[in-house]
Amino acid sequence: MANELHHPLIQHHLTGLRDKSTPPHLFREHIRRLTLLLAYEATRSLPLSSTEIETPLKKTQGEKLSCRIGLVPILRAGLGMSAAVQDLIPESEVWHLGFYRDESTHQPVEYYRKFSAAPPDIAFVLDPMLATGGSASESIQIVKTWGVGKISLLSIIAAPEGISKVEANHPDVEIFTCSIDDHLNENAYIVPGLGDAGDRIFNTF
Ligand code: PRP
Ligand code: URA
């Protein structure tokens, strides 16, 4: 299922993100703010357990997150999102997956994986761009094979083609996005999109 979020702050920061005159340091700020808004929605159903604490006035009941949470940024561009989610969930674990798209076939090629023996209970796969859906589908499959039971995908911009692919391959995975864009062009870039997210984050044009 794909959730496209609607909020004035999302529209505002998306506009800054898409604008080709936005320099990398401001681009990274827009990515960070949009990720915080996406993560706020995507974490709504995290499980809690009761705990007793003492305020300066009295004992009371509180609630704490009760599961291990893994963040899986897809290198490189996903790195622009993981620190923002870590700020919201300081106890989360970050496990990295590296993929690049082959320029002619547009197929994802894995080049890095850093996973532990014991998978977390819940994983958030982070990648700002969901284009053909190849990288996200492969990544989600790897996270499933690792043993994670519940997975969500956070993508700032998604193409309809990518959403269809992830939904077909992984109907159990919820997708959260700030925008479902129009289409992919002949180079499998999202239109209107924002260009190459990794290059704009890391200033590698
Ligand atoms: C981009 C993006 C996704 C992928 C999306 O990465 O960050 O990982 O393309 O495309 P897909 O849905 O068609 O698979 P890219 O390959 O440009 O690598 P980078 O993050 O290192 O720039
Ligand atoms: N990767 C990007 O960074 N941008 C796109 O539009 C498609 C894939």
Coordinates of N, CA, C and O and ligand atoms in Angstrom, one line a residue, residues 74-78 99-102 106-108 111 127-136 162 184 188-189 196-199, ligand 1:
I74 N 19.6 3.0 1.7 CA 20.2 2.4 0.5 C 21.2 3.5 0.1 O 20.9 4.6 -0.3
L75 N 22.5 3.1 0.0 CA 23.6 4.0 -0.4 C 23.5 4.2 -1.9 O 23.1 3.3 -2.6
R76 N 23.8 5.5 -2.2 CA 24.3 6.5 -1.4 C 23.1 7.4 -0.8 O 23.2 7.9 0.3
A77 N 22.1 7.6 -1.7 CA 21.2 8.7 -1.3 C 20.4 8.5 0.0 O 20.1 9.5 0.6
G78 N 20.2 7.2 0.4 CA 19.5 7.0 1.6 C 20.2 7.5 2.8 O 19.6 7.7 3.9
F99 N 23.6 0.0 -3.3 CA 23.1 -0.4 -4.7 C 23.4 0.8 -5.6 O 23.3 2.0 -5.2
Y100 N 23.8 0.5 -6.8 CA 23.8 1.5 -7.9 C 23.0 1.0 -9.0 O 22.9 -0.2 -9.2
R101 N 22.5 1.9 -9.8 CA 21.8 1.5 -11.0 C 22.7 1.4 -12.2 O 23.4 2.3 -12.5
D102 N 22.7 0.3 -12.9 CA 23.4 0.1 -14.1 C 22.9 1.2 -15.1 O 21.7 1.2 -15.3
H106 N 19.5 0.0 -16.2 CA 18.7 0.5 -15.1 C 18.4 -0.5 -14.0 O 17.6 -0.3 -13.1
Q107 N 19.1 -1.7 -14.1 CA 19.0 -2.7 -13.1 C 19.8 -2.4 -11.9 O 21.0 -1.8 -12.0
P108 N 19.4 -2.7 -10.7 CA 20.2 -2.4 -9.5 C 21.3 -3.4 -9.3 O 21.2 -4.6 -9.6
Y111 N 26.5 -3.5 -4.1 CA 27.9 -3.5 -3.8 C 28.3 -3.4 -2.4 O 29.5 -3.5 -2.1
D127 N 15.2 5.4 1.1 CA 15.8 5.9 -0.2 C 14.9 7.0 -0.7 O 13.7 6.8 -0.9
P128 N 15.5 8.2 -1.0 CA 14.7 9.3 -1.4 C 13.9 9.1 -2.7 O 12.9 9.6 -2.9
M129 N 14.5 8.2 -3.6 CA 13.9 8.0 -4.9 C 13.4 6.6 -5.2 O 14.2 5.7 -5.0
L130 N 12.2 6.5 -5.5 CA 11.6 5.2 -5.9 C 11.3 5.3 -7.4 O 10.2 5.9 -7.8
A131 N 12.2 4.9 -8.3 CA 12.0 5.1 -9.7 C 11.4 3.9 -10.4 O 10.2 3.7 -10.4
T132 N 12.2 3.0 -10.9 CA 11.7 1.8 -11.5 C 11.2 0.8 -10.4 O 10.5 -0.1 -10.6
G133 N 11.8 1.0 -9.2 CA 11.5 0.2 -8.1 C 12.4 -1.0 -7.9 O 12.3 -1.8 -7.0
G134 N 13.4 -1.1 -8.8 CA 14.3 -2.2 -8.8 C 15.2 -2.2 -7.5 O 15.2 -3.2 -6.8
S135 N 15.8 -1.1 -7.2 CA 16.6 -1.0 -6.0 C 15.8 -1.3 -4.7 O 16.2 -2.1 -3.8
A136 N 14.6 -0.7 -4.6 CA 13.8 -0.9 -3.4 C 13.3 -2.4 -3.3 O 13.4 -3.0 -2.2
G162 N 7.4 2.6 -10.0 CA 8.2 2.0 -8.9 C 7.2 1.5 -7.8 O 7.4 0.4 -7.2
L184 N 8.2 8.1 -15.5 CA 9.7 7.9 -15.7 C 10.0 8.4 -17.1 O 9.3 8.1 -18.1
A188 N 14.9 6.4 -17.2 CA 14.3 6.0 -16.0 C 14.5 7.0 -14.8 O 14.7 6.6 -13.7
Y189 N 14.5 8.3 -15.2 CA 14.5 9.3 -14.2 C 13.0 9.7 -13.9 O 12.2 9.8 -14.8
D196 N 19.2 13.8 -10.0 CA 19.9 12.7 -9.3 C 20.1 13.0 -7.8 O 20.9 13.9 -7.5
A197 N 19.4 12.3 -7.0 CA 19.4 12.6 -5.5 C 20.8 12.5 -4.9 O 21.2 13.4 -4.2
G198 N 21.5 11.4 -5.3 CA 22.8 11.2 -4.7 C 23.8 12.3 -5.1 O 24.5 12.8 -4.2
D199 N 23.7 12.7 -6.3 CA 24.6 13.8 -6.8 C 24.3 15.1 -6.1 O 25.2 15.9 -5.7
Ligands
PRP1 C1 19.2 6.1 -7.1 C2 18.2 6.2 -5.9 C3 17.7 4.8 -5.8 C4 17.7 4.3 -7.2 C5 16.2 4.4 -7.6 O1 20.4 5.6 -6.7 O2 18.8 6.7 -4.7 O3 18.6 4.0 -5.0 O4 18.5 5.2 -8.0 O5 16.1 3.9 -8.9 P1 15.3 2.5 -9.2 O6 14.0 2.6 -8.4 O7 15.1 2.6 -10.7 O8 16.1 1.4 -8.7 P2 21.6 5.6 -7.7 O9 21.7 4.3 -8.5 O10 21.6 6.9 -8.6 O11 22.9 5.6 -6.8 P3 23.4 6.8 -5.7 O12 22.4 6.8 -4.6 O13 24.7 6.3 -5.3 O14 23.4 8.1 -6.5

